[in-house]
Short mmCIF file of C-alpha atoms in Angstrom, two decimals:
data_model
loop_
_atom_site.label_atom_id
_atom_site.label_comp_id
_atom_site.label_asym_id
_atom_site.label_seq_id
_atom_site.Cartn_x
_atom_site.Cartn_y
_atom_site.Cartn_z
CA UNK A 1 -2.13 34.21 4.53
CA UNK A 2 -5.98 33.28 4.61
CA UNK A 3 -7.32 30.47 6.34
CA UNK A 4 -7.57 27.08 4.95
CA UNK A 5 -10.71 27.07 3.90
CA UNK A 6 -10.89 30.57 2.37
CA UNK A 7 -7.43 29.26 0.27
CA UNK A 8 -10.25 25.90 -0.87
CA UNK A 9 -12.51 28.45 -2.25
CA UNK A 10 -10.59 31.43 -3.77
CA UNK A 11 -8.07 30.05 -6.24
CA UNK A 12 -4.62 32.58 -6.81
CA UNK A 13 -5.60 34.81 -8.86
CA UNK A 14 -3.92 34.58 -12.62
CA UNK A 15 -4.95 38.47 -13.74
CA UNK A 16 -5.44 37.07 -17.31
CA UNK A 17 -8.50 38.64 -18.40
CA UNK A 18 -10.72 42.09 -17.75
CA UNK A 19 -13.85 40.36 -17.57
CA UNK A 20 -14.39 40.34 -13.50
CA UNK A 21 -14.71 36.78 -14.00
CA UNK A 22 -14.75 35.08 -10.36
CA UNK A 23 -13.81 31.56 -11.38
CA UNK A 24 -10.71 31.28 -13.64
CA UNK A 25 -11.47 30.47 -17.61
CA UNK A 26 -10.83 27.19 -19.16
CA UNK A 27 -7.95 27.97 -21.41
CA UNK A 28 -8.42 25.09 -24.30
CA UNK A 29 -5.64 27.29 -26.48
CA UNK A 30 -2.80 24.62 -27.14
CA UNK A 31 -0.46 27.79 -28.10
CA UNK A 32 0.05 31.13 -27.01
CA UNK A 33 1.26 33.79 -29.51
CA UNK A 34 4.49 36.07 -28.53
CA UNK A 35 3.90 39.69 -28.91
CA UNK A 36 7.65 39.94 -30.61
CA UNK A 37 10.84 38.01 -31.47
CA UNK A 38 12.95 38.34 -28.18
CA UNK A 39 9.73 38.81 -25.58
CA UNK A 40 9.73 37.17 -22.29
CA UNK A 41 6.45 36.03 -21.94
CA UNK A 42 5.16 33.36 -19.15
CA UNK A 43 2.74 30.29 -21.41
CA UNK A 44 4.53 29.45 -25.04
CA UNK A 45 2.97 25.71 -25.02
CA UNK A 46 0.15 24.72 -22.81
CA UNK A 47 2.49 21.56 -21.98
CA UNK A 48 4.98 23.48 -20.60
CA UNK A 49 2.24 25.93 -18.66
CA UNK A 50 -1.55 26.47 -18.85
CA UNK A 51 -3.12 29.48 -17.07
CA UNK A 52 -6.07 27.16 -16.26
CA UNK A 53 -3.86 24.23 -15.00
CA UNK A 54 -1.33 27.02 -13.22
CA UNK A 55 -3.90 28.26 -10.90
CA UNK A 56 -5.21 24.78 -9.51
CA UNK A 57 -0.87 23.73 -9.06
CA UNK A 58 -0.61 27.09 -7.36
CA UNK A 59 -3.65 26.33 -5.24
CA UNK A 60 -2.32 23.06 -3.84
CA UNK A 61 0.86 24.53 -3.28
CA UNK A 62 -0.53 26.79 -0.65
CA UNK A 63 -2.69 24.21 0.67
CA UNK A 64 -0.17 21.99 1.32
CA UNK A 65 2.33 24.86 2.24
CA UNK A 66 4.65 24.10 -0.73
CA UNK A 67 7.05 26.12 -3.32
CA UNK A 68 5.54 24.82 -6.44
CA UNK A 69 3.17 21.95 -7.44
CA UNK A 70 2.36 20.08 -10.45
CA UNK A 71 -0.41 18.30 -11.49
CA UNK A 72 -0.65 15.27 -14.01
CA UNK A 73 -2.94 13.08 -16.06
CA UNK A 74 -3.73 10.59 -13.05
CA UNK A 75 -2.71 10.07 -9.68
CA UNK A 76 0.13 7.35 -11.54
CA UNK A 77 1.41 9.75 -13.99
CA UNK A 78 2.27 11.80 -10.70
CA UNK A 79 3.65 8.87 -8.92
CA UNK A 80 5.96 8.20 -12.03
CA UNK A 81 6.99 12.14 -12.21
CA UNK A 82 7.56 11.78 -8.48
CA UNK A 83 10.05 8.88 -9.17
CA UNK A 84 11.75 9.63 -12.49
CA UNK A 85 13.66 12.20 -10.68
CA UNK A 86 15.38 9.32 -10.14
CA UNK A 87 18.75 7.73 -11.96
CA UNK A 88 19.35 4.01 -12.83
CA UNK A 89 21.51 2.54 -9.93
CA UNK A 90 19.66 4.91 -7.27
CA UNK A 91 18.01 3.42 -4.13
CA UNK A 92 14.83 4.17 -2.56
CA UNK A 93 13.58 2.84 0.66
CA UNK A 94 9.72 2.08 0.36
CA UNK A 95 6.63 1.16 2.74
CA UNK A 96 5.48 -2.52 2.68
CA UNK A 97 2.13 -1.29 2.61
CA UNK A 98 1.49 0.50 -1.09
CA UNK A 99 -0.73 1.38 -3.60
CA UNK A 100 -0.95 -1.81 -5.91
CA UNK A 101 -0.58 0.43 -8.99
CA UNK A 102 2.66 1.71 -7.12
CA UNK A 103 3.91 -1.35 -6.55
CA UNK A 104 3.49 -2.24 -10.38
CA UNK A 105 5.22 1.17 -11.36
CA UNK A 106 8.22 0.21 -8.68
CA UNK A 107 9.14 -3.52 -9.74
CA UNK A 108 7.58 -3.40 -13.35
CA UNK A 109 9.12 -0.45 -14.15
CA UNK A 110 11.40 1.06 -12.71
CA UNK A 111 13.35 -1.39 -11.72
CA UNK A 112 13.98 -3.09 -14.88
CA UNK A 113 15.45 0.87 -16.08
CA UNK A 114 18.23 0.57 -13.11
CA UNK A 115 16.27 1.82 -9.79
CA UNK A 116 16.84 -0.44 -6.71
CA UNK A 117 14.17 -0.91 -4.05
CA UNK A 118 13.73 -2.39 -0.65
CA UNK A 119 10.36 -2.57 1.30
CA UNK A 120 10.30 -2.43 4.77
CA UNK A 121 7.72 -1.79 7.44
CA UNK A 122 8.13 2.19 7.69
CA UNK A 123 6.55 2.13 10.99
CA UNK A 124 9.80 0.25 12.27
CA UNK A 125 12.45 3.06 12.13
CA UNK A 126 15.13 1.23 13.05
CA UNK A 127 14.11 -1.15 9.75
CA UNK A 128 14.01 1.97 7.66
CA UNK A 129 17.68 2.79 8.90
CA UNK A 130 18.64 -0.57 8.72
CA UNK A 131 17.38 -0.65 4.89
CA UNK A 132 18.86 2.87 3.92
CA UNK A 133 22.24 2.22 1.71
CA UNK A 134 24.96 4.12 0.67
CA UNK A 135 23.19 4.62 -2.89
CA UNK A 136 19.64 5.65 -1.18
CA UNK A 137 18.28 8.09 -2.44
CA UNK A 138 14.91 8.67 -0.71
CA UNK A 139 11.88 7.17 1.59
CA UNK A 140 9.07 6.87 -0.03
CA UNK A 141 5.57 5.69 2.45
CA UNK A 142 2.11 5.97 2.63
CA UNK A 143 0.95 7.82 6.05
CA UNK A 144 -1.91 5.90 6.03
CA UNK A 145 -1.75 2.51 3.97
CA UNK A 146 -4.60 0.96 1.96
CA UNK A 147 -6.40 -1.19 3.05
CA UNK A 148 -5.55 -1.54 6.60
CA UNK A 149 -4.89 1.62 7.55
CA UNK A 150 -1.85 1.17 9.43
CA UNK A 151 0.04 4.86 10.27
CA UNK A 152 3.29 5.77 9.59
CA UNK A 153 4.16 9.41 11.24
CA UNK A 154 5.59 11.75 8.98
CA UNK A 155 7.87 13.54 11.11
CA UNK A 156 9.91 10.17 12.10
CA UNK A 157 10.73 9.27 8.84
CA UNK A 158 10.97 12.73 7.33
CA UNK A 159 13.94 13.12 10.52
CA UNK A 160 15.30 9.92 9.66
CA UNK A 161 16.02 10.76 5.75
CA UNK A 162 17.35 13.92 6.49
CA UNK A 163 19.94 12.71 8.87
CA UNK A 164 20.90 10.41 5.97
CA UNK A 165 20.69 13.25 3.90
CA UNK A 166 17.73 11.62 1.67
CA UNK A 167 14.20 12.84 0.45
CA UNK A 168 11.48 11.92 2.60
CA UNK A 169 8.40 11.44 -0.20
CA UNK A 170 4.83 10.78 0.82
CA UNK A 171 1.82 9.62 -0.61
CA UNK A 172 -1.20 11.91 1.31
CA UNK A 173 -4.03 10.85 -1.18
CA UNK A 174 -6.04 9.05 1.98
CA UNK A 175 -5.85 12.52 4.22
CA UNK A 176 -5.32 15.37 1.75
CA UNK A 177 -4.07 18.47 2.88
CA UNK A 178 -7.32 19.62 4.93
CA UNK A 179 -5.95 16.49 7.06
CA UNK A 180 -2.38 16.40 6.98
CA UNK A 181 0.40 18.52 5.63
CA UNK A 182 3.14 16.23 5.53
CA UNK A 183 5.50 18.83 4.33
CA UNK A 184 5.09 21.07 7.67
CA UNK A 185 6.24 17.48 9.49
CA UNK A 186 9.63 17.37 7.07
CA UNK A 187 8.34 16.03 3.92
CA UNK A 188 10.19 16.86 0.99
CA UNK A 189 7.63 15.74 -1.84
CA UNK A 190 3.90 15.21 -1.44
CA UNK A 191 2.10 12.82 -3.97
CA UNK A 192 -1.89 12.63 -4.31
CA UNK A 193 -3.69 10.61 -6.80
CA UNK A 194 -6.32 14.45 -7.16
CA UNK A 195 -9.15 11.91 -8.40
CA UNK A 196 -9.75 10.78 -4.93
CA UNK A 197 -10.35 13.39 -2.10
CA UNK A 198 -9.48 16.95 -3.79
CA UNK A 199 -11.90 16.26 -6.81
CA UNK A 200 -14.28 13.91 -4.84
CA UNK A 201 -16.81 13.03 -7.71
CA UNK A 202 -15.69 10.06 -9.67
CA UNK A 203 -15.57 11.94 -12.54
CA UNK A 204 -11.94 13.34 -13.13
CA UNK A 205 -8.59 11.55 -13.39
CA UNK A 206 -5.62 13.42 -11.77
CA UNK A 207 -2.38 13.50 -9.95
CA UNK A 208 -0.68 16.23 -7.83
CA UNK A 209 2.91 16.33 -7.05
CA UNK A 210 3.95 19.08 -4.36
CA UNK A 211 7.72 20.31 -3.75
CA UNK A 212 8.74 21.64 -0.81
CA UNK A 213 12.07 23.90 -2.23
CA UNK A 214 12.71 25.42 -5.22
CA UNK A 215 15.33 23.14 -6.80
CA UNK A 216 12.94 19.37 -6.52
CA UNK A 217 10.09 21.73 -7.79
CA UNK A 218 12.53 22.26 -11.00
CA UNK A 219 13.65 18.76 -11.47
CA UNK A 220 9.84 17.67 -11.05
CA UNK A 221 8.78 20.55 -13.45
CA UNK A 222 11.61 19.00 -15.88
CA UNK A 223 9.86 15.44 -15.50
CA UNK A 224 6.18 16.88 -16.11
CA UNK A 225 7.12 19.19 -19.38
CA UNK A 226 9.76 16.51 -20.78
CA UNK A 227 7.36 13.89 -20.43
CA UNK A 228 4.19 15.65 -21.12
CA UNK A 229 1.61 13.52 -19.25
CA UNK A 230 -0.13 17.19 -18.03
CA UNK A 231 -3.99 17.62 -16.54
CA UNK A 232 -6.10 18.99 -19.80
CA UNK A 233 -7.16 22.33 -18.76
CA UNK A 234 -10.79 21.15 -18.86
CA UNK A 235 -10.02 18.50 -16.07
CA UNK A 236 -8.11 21.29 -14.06
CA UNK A 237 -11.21 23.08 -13.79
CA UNK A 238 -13.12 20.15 -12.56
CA UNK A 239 -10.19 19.53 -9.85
CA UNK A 240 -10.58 23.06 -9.04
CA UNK A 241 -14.33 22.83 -8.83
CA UNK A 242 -13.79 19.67 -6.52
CA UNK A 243 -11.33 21.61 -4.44
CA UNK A 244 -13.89 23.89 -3.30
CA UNK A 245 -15.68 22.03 -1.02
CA UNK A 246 -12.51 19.48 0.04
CA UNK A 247 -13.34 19.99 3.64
CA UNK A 248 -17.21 19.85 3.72
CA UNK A 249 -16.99 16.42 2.28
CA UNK A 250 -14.37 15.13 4.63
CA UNK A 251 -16.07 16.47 7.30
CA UNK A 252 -19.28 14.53 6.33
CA UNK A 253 -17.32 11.72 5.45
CA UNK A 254 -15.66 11.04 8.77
CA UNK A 255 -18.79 11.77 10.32
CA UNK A 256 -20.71 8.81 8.37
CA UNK A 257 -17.36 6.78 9.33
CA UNK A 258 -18.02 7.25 12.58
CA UNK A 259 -21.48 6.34 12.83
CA UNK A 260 -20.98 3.00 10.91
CA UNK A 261 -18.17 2.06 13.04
CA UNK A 262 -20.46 2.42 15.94
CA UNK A 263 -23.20 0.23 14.62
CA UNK A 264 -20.61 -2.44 13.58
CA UNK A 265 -19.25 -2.77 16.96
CA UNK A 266 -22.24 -4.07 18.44
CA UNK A 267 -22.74 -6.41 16.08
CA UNK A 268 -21.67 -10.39 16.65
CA UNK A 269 -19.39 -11.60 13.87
CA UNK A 270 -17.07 -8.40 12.96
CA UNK A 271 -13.59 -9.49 14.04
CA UNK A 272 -11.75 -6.48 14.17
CA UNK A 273 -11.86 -2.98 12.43
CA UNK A 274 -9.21 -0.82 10.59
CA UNK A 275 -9.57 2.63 11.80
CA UNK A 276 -7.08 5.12 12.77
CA UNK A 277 -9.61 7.95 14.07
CA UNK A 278 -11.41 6.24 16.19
CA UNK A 279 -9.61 6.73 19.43
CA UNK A 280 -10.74 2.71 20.28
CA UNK A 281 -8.77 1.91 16.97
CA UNK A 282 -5.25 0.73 16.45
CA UNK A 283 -3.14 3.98 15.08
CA UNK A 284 -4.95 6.68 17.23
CA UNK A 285 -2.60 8.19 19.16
CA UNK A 286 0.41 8.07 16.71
CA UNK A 287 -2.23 9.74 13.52
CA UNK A 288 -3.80 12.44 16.35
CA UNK A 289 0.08 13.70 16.70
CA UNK A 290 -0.07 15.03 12.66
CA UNK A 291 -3.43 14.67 11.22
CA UNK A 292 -6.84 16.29 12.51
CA UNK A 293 -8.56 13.35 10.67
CA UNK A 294 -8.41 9.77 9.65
CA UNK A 295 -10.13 10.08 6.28
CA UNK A 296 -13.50 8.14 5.09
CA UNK A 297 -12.20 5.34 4.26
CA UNK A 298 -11.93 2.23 6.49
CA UNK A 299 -11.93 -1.71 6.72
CA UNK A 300 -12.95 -4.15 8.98
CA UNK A 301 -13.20 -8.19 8.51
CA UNK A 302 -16.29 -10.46 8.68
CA UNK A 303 -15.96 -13.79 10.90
CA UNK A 304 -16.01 -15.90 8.13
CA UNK A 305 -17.86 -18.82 10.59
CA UNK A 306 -20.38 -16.18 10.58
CA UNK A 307 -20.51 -14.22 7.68
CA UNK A 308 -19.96 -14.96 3.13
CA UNK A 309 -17.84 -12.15 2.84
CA UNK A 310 -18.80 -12.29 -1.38
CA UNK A 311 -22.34 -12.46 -0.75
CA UNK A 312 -22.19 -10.04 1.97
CA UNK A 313 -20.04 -7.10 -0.81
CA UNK A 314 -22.96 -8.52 -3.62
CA UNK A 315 -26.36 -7.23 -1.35
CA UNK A 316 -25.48 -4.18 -0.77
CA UNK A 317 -27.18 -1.45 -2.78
CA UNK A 318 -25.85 2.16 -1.49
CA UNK A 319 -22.23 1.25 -1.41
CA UNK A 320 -21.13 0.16 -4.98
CA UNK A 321 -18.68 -2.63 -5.39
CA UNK A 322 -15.79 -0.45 -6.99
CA UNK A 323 -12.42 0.50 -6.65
CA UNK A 324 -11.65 4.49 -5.67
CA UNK A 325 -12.09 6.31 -2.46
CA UNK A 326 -12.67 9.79 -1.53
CA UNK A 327 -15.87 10.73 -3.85
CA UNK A 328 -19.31 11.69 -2.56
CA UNK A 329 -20.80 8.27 -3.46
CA UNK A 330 -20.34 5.25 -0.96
CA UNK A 331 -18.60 2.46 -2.49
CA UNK A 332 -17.07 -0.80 -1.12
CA UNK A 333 -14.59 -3.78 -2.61
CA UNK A 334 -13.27 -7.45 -1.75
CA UNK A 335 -9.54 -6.68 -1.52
CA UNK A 336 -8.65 -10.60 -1.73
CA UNK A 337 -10.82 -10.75 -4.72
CA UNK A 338 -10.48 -7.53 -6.12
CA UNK A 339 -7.40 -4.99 -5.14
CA UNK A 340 -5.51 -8.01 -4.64
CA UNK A 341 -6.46 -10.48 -6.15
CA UNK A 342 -3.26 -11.32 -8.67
CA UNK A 343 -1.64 -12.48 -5.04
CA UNK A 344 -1.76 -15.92 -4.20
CA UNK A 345 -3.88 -16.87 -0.85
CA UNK A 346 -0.32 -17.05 1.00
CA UNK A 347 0.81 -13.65 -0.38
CA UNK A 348 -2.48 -12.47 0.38
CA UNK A 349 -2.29 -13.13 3.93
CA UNK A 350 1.38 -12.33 4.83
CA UNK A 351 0.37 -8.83 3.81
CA UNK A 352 -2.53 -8.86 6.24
CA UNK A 353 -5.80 -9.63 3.55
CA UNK A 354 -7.71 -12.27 5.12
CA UNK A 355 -10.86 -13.48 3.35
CA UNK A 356 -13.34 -11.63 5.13
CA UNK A 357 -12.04 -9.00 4.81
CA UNK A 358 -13.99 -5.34 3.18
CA UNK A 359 -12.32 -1.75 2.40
CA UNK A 360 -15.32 0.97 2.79
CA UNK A 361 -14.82 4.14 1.07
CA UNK A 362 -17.73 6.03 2.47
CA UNK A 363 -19.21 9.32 1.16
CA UNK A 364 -22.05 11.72 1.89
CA UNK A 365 -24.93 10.31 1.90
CA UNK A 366 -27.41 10.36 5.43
CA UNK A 367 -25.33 7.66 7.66
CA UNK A 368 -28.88 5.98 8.92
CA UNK A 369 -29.37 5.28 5.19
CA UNK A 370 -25.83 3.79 4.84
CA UNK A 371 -25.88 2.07 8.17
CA UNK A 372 -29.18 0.35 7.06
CA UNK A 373 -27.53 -1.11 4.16
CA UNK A 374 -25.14 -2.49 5.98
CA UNK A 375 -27.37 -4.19 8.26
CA UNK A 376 -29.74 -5.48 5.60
CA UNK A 377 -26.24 -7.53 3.40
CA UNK A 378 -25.19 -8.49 6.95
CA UNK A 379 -28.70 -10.02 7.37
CA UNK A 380 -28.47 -11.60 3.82
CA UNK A 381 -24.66 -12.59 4.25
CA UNK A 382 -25.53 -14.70 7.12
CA UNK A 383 -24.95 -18.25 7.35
#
C-alpha cells in the first residue's frame, strides 16, 4: 500500500472514462442507464452510488484503514447514520464531553424514538464499565473533546466494548486520520464532520462515516441509501480537493499552535491552557500513545480580574469570531456566549466553561502575524 500522503493525493482510481483524466469527473447524472433488462451493473441511482462520491468514500477508507466508508450531507447527517443503526430500547454509553449538535441529536432525538443514553466521563474506565447495561449497545466518545481538549485513548475503550461485546464508535473530526486512526486502536466506527479538517476551507458541508468490517459497513450503507441525506457529487469533489493537502495544513496548523501557546505563556493574566500536544499540557502523554498530533485547535482562559473576555474575542481582526475548526482561516469563539450559551451559568461551569474562557481554531496564516493579534486584543481587553 502507498504511503499516507501519496493515498491524500492520488484518489482510487474509478476506470470510468478514456480521457487520461488525472482528477476524477464530477458526475452530476442523477441516473445511470442499464445496457439491458437483467444486467448487473454497479451505479442505478446516484443515491444509492455516485462514481464521483465513490472515489472520495473509498479514499477515506484507506486513510483511515477501513472496509468501506460513507460520506453524507454534513458532519450531523453522518452522526445520525452513525446512530440509526440503532433500535428503540438500545443503549449506548456516551462521553460527557460532546459535540453540542450531538448532544441535541442524542436527547432531542433519539431518545424520544426509544434509544437510551448515559454520559459518563470516558476517561474513567471503570465509569464506562460501571455505565455499560445489559441492553448496551455501543461507546460512543470524542478522543479529543471540544472545547477543552480533554483525551480519551482509543484503545481503552475500544478493549473495554469488546469485552462487553459492544461497538466502540468515535468521533476523530479534531485529529483526522493524518493524526489518529482510531480504527487501528480497536475502533469499530469512525465519525468526522469532513467540513472541518479533510476539506479545510469553510466552504463545503460534509460528514464521513468509516466501518471497520464488512457487515456495520452494510447496515451503515442501508442507513445512508434508505435515508438519502448523500454528499452532492459537486461537494465530493471539493472534499476530495481538500483532501489533498490534509497534512500540509495540519502540519502548519500545529506549528502556528505552537508558537501562540508559547507567547501566551509568558504573558500575566492567562490562567491555564487546553492543549494536549504540548508536552507542558494536561493530556500529553496519554494523546502521544495514539496520535502523532494534537490538532490546531486549542483553548485557554483569560483571568477575568485581568482581562474582558467579550471585548478581548471583539478586537481581534485575523481570527474571526465563528464557529468551525480545521479550515485555513484563523477563527476564534466565546463558548459561554456562543457554543454554549443555551446552558445556564451553573450548567456552564459544571461542564468546565468558565467565563474567560476562548476556543482558538487556528489556521495557516504566518504565526508572528497571528501572535500579534493576539497581543494587540490582549492590550485592548485589558482592564
Amino acid at each position: 500500500m502507498a504511503g499516507f500522503n501519496t493515498r491524500l493525493v492520488h484518489q482510487p482510481r474509478q476506470n470510468d472514462n478514456q480521457t487520461g483524466a488525472v482528477a476524477v469527473p464530477v458526475y452530476k447524472a442523477t441516473t445511470f442507464a442499464y445496457p439491458k433488462i437483467g444486467a448487473q451493473v454497479k451505479y442505478d441511482y446516484s443515491r444509492s452510488g455516485n462514481p464521483t462520491r465513490n472515489a472520495v468514500e473509498e479514499q477515506l477508507a484507506s486513510l483511515e484503514g477501513g472496509d468501506r466508508a460513507f460520506v453524507f450531507a454534513s458532519g450531523m447527517a453522518a452522526i445520525h447514520a452513525a446512530l440509526a443503526i440503532f433500535a428503540a430500547g438500545d443503549h449506548i454509553v456516551i462521553g460527557d464531553q460532546i459535540y453540542g449538535g450531538t448532544f441535541r441529536i442524542v436527547y432531542q432525538y433519539f431518545k424520544d424514538r426509544g434509544l437510551e443514553f448515559t454520559a459518563v466521563d470516558t476517561r474513567d474506565l471503570a465509569a464506562v464499565e460501571k455505565a455499560i447495561q445489559p441492553n448496551t449497545k455501543a461507546i460512543y466518545f470524542e478522543p479529543v473533546t471540544n472545547p477543552l481538549l480533554q483525551v480519551t485513548p482509543v484503545s481503552g475503550i475500544a478493549q473495554l466494548a469488546h469485552e462487553h461485546g459492544i461497538l466502540a464508535i468515535t468521533d476523530n473530526t479534531f485529529l483526522s486520520p493524518y493524526l489518529l486512526r482510531p480504527l487501528e486502536y480497536g475502533a469499530d466506527l469512525v465519525v468526522h464532520s469532513a467540513t472541518k479538517y479533510l476539506a479545510g476551507h469553510s466552504d463545503v458541508s460534509a460528514g464521513a462515516v468509516i466501518a471497520k468490517e464488512e457487515e456495520l459497513a452494510d447496515r451503515v450503507y442501508f442507513v445512508q441509501n434508505a435515508i438519502g441525506g448523500i454528499l452532492s457529487p459537486e461537494d465530493s469533489n471539493e472534499l476530495a480537493r481538500g483532501i489533498k493537502t490534509l497534512s500540509l495544513r495540519l502540519d502548519r496548523q500545529m506549528e502556528n499552535v505552537q508558537a501562540i501557546i508559547g507567547f501566551l505563556k509568558k504573558q500575566a493574566g492567562i490562567a491555564k491552557i487546553y492543549y494536549p500536544g504540548d508536552p507542558d499540557l494536561s493530556g500529553y502523554d496519554d494523546l502521544r500513545k495514539e496520535a502523532k498530533g494534537a490538532g490546531g485547535v486549542f483553548s485557554c482562559e483569560l483571568d477575568k480580574e485581568i482581562y474582558d473576555p467579550v471585548v478581548f474575542v471583539n478586537s481581534l481582526n485575523l481570527f474571526s469570531l465563528a464557529v468551525s475548526l480545521g479550515a485555513v482561516e484563523s477563527l476564534v469563539e466565546l463558548p459561554s456566549k456562543m457554543s454554549h450559551a443555551e446552558l445556564s451559568e451553573e450548567e456552564q461551569l459544571a461542564a468546565g466553561i468558565k467565563p474567560g474562557l476562548i476556543r482558538f481554531a487556528v489556521g495557516i496564516e504566518d504565526a508572528a502575524d497571528l501572535i500579534d493579534d493576539i497581543d494587540q486584543a490582549l492590550a485592548e481587553a485589558k482592564r
